[in-house]
Tab-separated table of C-alpha atoms in Angstrom:
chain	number	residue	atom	x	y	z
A	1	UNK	CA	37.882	20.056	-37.208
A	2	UNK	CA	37.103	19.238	-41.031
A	3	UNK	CA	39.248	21.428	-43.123
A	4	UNK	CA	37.001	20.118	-46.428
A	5	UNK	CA	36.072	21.962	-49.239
A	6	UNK	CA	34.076	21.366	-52.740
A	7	UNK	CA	36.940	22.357	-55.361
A	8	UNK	CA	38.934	19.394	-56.615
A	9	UNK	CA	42.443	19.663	-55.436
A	10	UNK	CA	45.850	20.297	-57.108
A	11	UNK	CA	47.880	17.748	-55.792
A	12	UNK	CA	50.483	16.459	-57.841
A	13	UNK	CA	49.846	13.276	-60.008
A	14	UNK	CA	52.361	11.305	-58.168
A	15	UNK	CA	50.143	12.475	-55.037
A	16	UNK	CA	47.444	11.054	-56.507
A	17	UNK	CA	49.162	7.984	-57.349
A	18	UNK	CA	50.795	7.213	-54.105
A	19	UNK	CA	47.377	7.743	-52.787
A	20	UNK	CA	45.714	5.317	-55.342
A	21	UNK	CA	48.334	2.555	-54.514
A	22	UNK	CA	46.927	2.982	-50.716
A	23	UNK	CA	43.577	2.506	-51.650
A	24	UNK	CA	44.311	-0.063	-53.525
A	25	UNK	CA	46.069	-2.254	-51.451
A	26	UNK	CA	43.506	-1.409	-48.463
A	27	UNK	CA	40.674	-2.547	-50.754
A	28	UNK	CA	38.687	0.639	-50.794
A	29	UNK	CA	37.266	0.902	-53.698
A	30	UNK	CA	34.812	3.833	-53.289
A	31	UNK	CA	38.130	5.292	-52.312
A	32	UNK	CA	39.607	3.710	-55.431
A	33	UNK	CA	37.122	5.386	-57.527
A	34	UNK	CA	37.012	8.851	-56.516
A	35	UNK	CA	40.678	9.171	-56.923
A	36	UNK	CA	40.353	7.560	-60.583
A	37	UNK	CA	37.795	10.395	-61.195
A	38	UNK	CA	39.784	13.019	-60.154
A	39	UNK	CA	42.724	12.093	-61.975
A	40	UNK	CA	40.117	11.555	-65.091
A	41	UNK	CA	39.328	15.133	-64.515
A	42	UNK	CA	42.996	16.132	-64.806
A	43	UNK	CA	43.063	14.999	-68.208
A	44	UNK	CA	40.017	17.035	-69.665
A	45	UNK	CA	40.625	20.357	-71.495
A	46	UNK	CA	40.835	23.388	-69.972
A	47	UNK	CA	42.899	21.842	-66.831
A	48	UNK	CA	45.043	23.519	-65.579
A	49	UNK	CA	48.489	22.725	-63.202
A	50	UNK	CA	48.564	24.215	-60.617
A	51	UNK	CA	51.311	26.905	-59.980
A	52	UNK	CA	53.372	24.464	-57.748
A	53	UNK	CA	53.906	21.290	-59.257
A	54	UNK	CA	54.775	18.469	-56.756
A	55	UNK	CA	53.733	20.712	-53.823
A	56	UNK	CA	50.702	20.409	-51.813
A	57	UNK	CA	48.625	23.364	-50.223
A	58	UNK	CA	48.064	23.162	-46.565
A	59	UNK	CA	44.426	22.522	-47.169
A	60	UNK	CA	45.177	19.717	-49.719
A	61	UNK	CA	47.274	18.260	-47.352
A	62	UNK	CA	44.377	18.407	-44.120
A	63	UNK	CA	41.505	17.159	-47.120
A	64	UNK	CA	44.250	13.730	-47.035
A	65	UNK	CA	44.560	14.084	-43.702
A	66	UNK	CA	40.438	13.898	-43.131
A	67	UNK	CA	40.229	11.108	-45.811
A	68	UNK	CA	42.409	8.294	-44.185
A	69	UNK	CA	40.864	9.498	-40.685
A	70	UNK	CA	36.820	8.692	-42.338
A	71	UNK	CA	39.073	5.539	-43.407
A	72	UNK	CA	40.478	5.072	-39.992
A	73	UNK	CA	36.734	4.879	-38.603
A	74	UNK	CA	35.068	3.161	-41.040
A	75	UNK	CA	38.164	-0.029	-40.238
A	76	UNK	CA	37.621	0.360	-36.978
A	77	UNK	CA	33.540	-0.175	-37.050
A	78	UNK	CA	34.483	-2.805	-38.842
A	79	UNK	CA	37.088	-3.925	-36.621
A	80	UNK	CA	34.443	-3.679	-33.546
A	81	UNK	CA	31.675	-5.721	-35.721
A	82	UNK	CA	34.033	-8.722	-35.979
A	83	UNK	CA	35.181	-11.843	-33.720
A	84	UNK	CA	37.526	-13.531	-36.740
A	85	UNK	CA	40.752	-13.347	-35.857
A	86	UNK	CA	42.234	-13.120	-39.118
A	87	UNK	CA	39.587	-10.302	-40.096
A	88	UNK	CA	40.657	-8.254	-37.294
A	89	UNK	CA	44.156	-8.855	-38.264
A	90	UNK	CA	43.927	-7.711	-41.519
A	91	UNK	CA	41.699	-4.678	-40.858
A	92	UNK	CA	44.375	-3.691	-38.023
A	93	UNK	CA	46.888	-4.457	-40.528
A	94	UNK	CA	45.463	-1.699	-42.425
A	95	UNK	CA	45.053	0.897	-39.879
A	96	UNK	CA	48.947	0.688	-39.306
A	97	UNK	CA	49.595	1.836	-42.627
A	98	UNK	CA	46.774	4.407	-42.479
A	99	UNK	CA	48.323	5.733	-39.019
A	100	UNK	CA	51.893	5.640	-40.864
A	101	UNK	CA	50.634	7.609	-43.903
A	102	UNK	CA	49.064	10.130	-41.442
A	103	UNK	CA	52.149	10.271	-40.287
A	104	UNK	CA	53.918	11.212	-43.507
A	105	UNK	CA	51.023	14.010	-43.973
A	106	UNK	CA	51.960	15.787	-40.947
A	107	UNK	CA	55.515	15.962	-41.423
A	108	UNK	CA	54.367	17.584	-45.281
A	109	UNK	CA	51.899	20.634	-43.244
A	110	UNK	CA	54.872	20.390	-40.744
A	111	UNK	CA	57.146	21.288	-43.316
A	112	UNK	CA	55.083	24.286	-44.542
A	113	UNK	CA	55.890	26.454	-41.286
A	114	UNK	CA	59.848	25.433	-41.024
């Protein structure tokens, strides 16, 4: 179950940066770019903050929670297209610390109902 939706989310910009540094060191740029638009977007007039600084919304929290899964998969093709060793290291490497931050997310919506 997707829990997407089209509005850009109000995570806060250390949110967006912690996610950045992920992308980064996984090498995703599309990923790369999309949060480098959205933190663009913060910094056009007429943005607002939203009400809770620093605190995610449950939905905000299952968008990043859909995000590394599509990530997730798309390693994992990549993983099952592959016979070099050190390429399937790597890419298993990087679905450790995608499984870790998933992780991380659940104990945040985990959090919202304690």
């Amino acid at each position: 179950m997707k829990h997407r939706d089209t509005e850009l989310t109000s995570l806060s910009l250390d949110d967006y940066l912690d996610i950045l540094n992920l992308a980064i060191h996984l090498g995703d740029q599309e990923w790369q770019a999309d949060i480098i638009r959205t933190l663009h977007h913060r910094t056009e007039p007429g943005y607002r903050e939203p009400a809770k600084p620093g605190k995610c919304t449950e939905q905000e929290l299952w968008q990043c929670v859909d995000q590394i899964n599509d990530r997730m998969l798309a390693l994992y093709k990549e993983l099952k297209s592959t016979n070099d060793q050190e390429t399937q290291r790597k890419l298993l490497d990087q679905m450790w610390e995608l499984k870790i931050a998933r992780v991380e997310v659940f104990r945040k919506i985990c959090s919202i109902y304690q």
